[in-house]
Amino acid sequence: QVQLVESGGGLVQAGGSLRLSCAASGRTVSMLTMAWFRQPPGKEREFAAASSWSKGSTDYADSVKGRFTISRDSAKNTVYLQMISLKPEDTAVYYCAARSGAVTQTSTSRYDYWGQGTQVTVSS
């Protein structure tokens, strides 16, 4: 079993930055494909970013490309999502997810483990 705990959410003005953290336990993140999803108010959960443990490849949704960066610290067993140039439309609950497969996936159904989520609110 893998347990994931997100932190770092909060209220920020448009144009600001936040860094989300996802602390994993139960397995090392160096052997997991990790992802961040988000769920805006009244909408379905959507893919934001993913990082494969194999070859270190990353994948981003078009809406966040160039503004969000996913990274991992194996020593801390933690994955991060650095977010810059935030927009009001980035407001959502952000979820960390993990899967054992080596390929990044953009569908929620392909991930086996989920955190409880952290709220990010971007004011205009």
Coordinates of C-alpha atoms in Angstrom, one line a residue:
Q1 CA 0.0 0.0 0.0
V2 CA 1.0 3.5 -0.7
Q3 CA -0.1 6.5 1.4
L4 CA 0.1 10.0 -0.1
V5 CA -0.3 13.2 1.8
E6 CA -0.5 16.6 0.0
S7 CA 0.4 19.9 1.5
G8 CA 1.2 23.4 0.4
G9 CA -2.1 24.6 -0.8
G10 CA -3.5 28.0 0.0
L11 CA -4.8 31.4 -1.2
V12 CA -2.6 33.3 -3.7
Q13 CA -3.1 36.3 -6.0
A14 CA -3.1 35.9 -9.7
G15 CA 0.4 35.9 -11.0
G16 CA 1.7 34.4 -7.8
S17 CA 3.4 31.0 -7.1
L18 CA 2.9 28.0 -4.9
R19 CA 4.7 24.7 -4.4
L20 CA 2.7 21.7 -3.5
S21 CA 4.2 18.7 -1.8
C22 CA 3.2 15.1 -1.8
A23 CA 4.8 12.9 0.9
A24 CA 4.7 9.2 0.1
S25 CA 5.0 6.2 2.5
G26 CA 4.8 2.5 1.9
R27 CA 6.9 2.6 -1.3
T28 CA 9.6 4.7 -2.7
V29 CA 8.6 7.3 -5.2
S30 CA 11.7 6.3 -7.3
M31 CA 9.7 3.3 -8.3
L32 CA 6.4 4.9 -8.9
T33 CA 4.9 7.0 -11.6
M34 CA 3.6 10.1 -9.8
A35 CA 1.0 12.6 -11.0
W36 CA -1.0 15.6 -10.0
F37 CA -4.6 16.0 -10.8
R38 CA -6.9 18.8 -10.0
Q39 CA -10.7 19.3 -9.5
P40 CA -12.0 22.8 -10.1
P41 CA -15.3 23.7 -8.4
G42 CA -18.2 21.9 -10.0
K43 CA -16.1 20.1 -12.5
E44 CA -14.5 16.7 -12.9
R45 CA -11.0 15.8 -11.8
E46 CA -8.5 16.6 -14.6
F47 CA -4.9 15.7 -15.3
A48 CA -2.3 18.4 -14.6
A49 CA 1.2 16.8 -14.6
A50 CA 2.9 13.4 -14.3
S51 CA 6.4 12.0 -13.9
S52 CA 7.5 8.5 -14.8
W53 CA 10.0 6.7 -12.6
S54 CA 11.4 5.1 -15.7
K55 CA 13.7 7.5 -17.7
G56 CA 12.3 10.4 -15.7
S57 CA 9.9 11.5 -18.5
T58 CA 7.3 14.1 -17.7
D59 CA 3.9 15.0 -19.1
Y60 CA 1.8 18.2 -18.7
A61 CA -1.7 19.3 -19.6
D62 CA -1.7 22.0 -22.2
S63 CA -3.3 24.4 -19.7
V64 CA -0.4 24.2 -17.3
K65 CA 2.5 23.6 -19.7
G66 CA 5.3 26.2 -19.1
R67 CA 3.9 27.2 -15.7
F68 CA 3.9 24.0 -13.7
T69 CA 6.8 21.8 -13.0
I70 CA 6.6 18.3 -11.4
S71 CA 9.7 17.0 -9.6
R72 CA 10.6 14.4 -7.1
D73 CA 13.1 14.1 -4.2
S74 CA 13.8 10.4 -3.7
A75 CA 15.7 11.1 -0.5
K76 CA 12.6 12.7 1.1
N77 CA 10.2 10.3 -0.8
T78 CA 8.3 13.4 -1.9
V79 CA 7.0 14.7 -5.1
Y80 CA 6.4 18.4 -5.8
L81 CA 4.4 20.6 -8.1
Q82 CA 5.9 24.0 -8.6
M83 CA 3.3 26.4 -9.9
I84 CA 4.1 29.9 -11.2
S85 CA 2.1 32.6 -13.0
L86 CA -1.1 31.3 -11.4
K87 CA -4.5 32.2 -12.8
P88 CA -7.9 32.2 -11.3
E89 CA -8.8 29.2 -13.4
D90 CA -6.1 27.2 -11.6
T91 CA -8.4 27.3 -8.5
A92 CA -9.1 23.7 -7.6
V93 CA -8.4 20.9 -5.1
Y94 CA -5.1 19.4 -6.2
Y95 CA -4.6 15.6 -5.7
C96 CA -1.4 13.6 -5.8
A97 CA -1.7 10.2 -7.4
A98 CA 0.6 7.2 -7.9
R99 CA 0.8 4.1 -10.1
S100 CA 3.2 1.2 -10.4
G101 CA 3.5 1.3 -14.2
A102 CA 6.3 3.1 -15.8
V103 CA 4.3 5.1 -18.3
T104 CA 2.6 8.4 -17.4
Q105 CA -1.1 8.4 -17.8
T106 CA -3.6 11.2 -18.0
S107 CA -6.7 9.2 -16.9
T108 CA -7.7 9.0 -13.2
S109 CA -8.7 5.4 -13.7
R110 CA -5.0 4.4 -14.4
Y111 CA -3.8 5.5 -10.9
D112 CA -4.0 3.2 -7.9
Y113 CA -3.2 5.5 -5.0
W114 CA -4.6 8.9 -4.1
G115 CA -4.0 11.6 -1.5
Q116 CA -6.8 13.5 0.2
G117 CA -6.2 16.7 -1.8
T118 CA -5.1 20.2 -1.0
Q119 CA -7.1 23.4 -1.9
V120 CA -5.5 26.0 -4.1
T121 CA -7.4 29.3 -4.6
V122 CA -6.2 32.0 -6.9
S123 CA -7.8 35.3 -6.5
S124 CA -8.1 37.8 -9.4

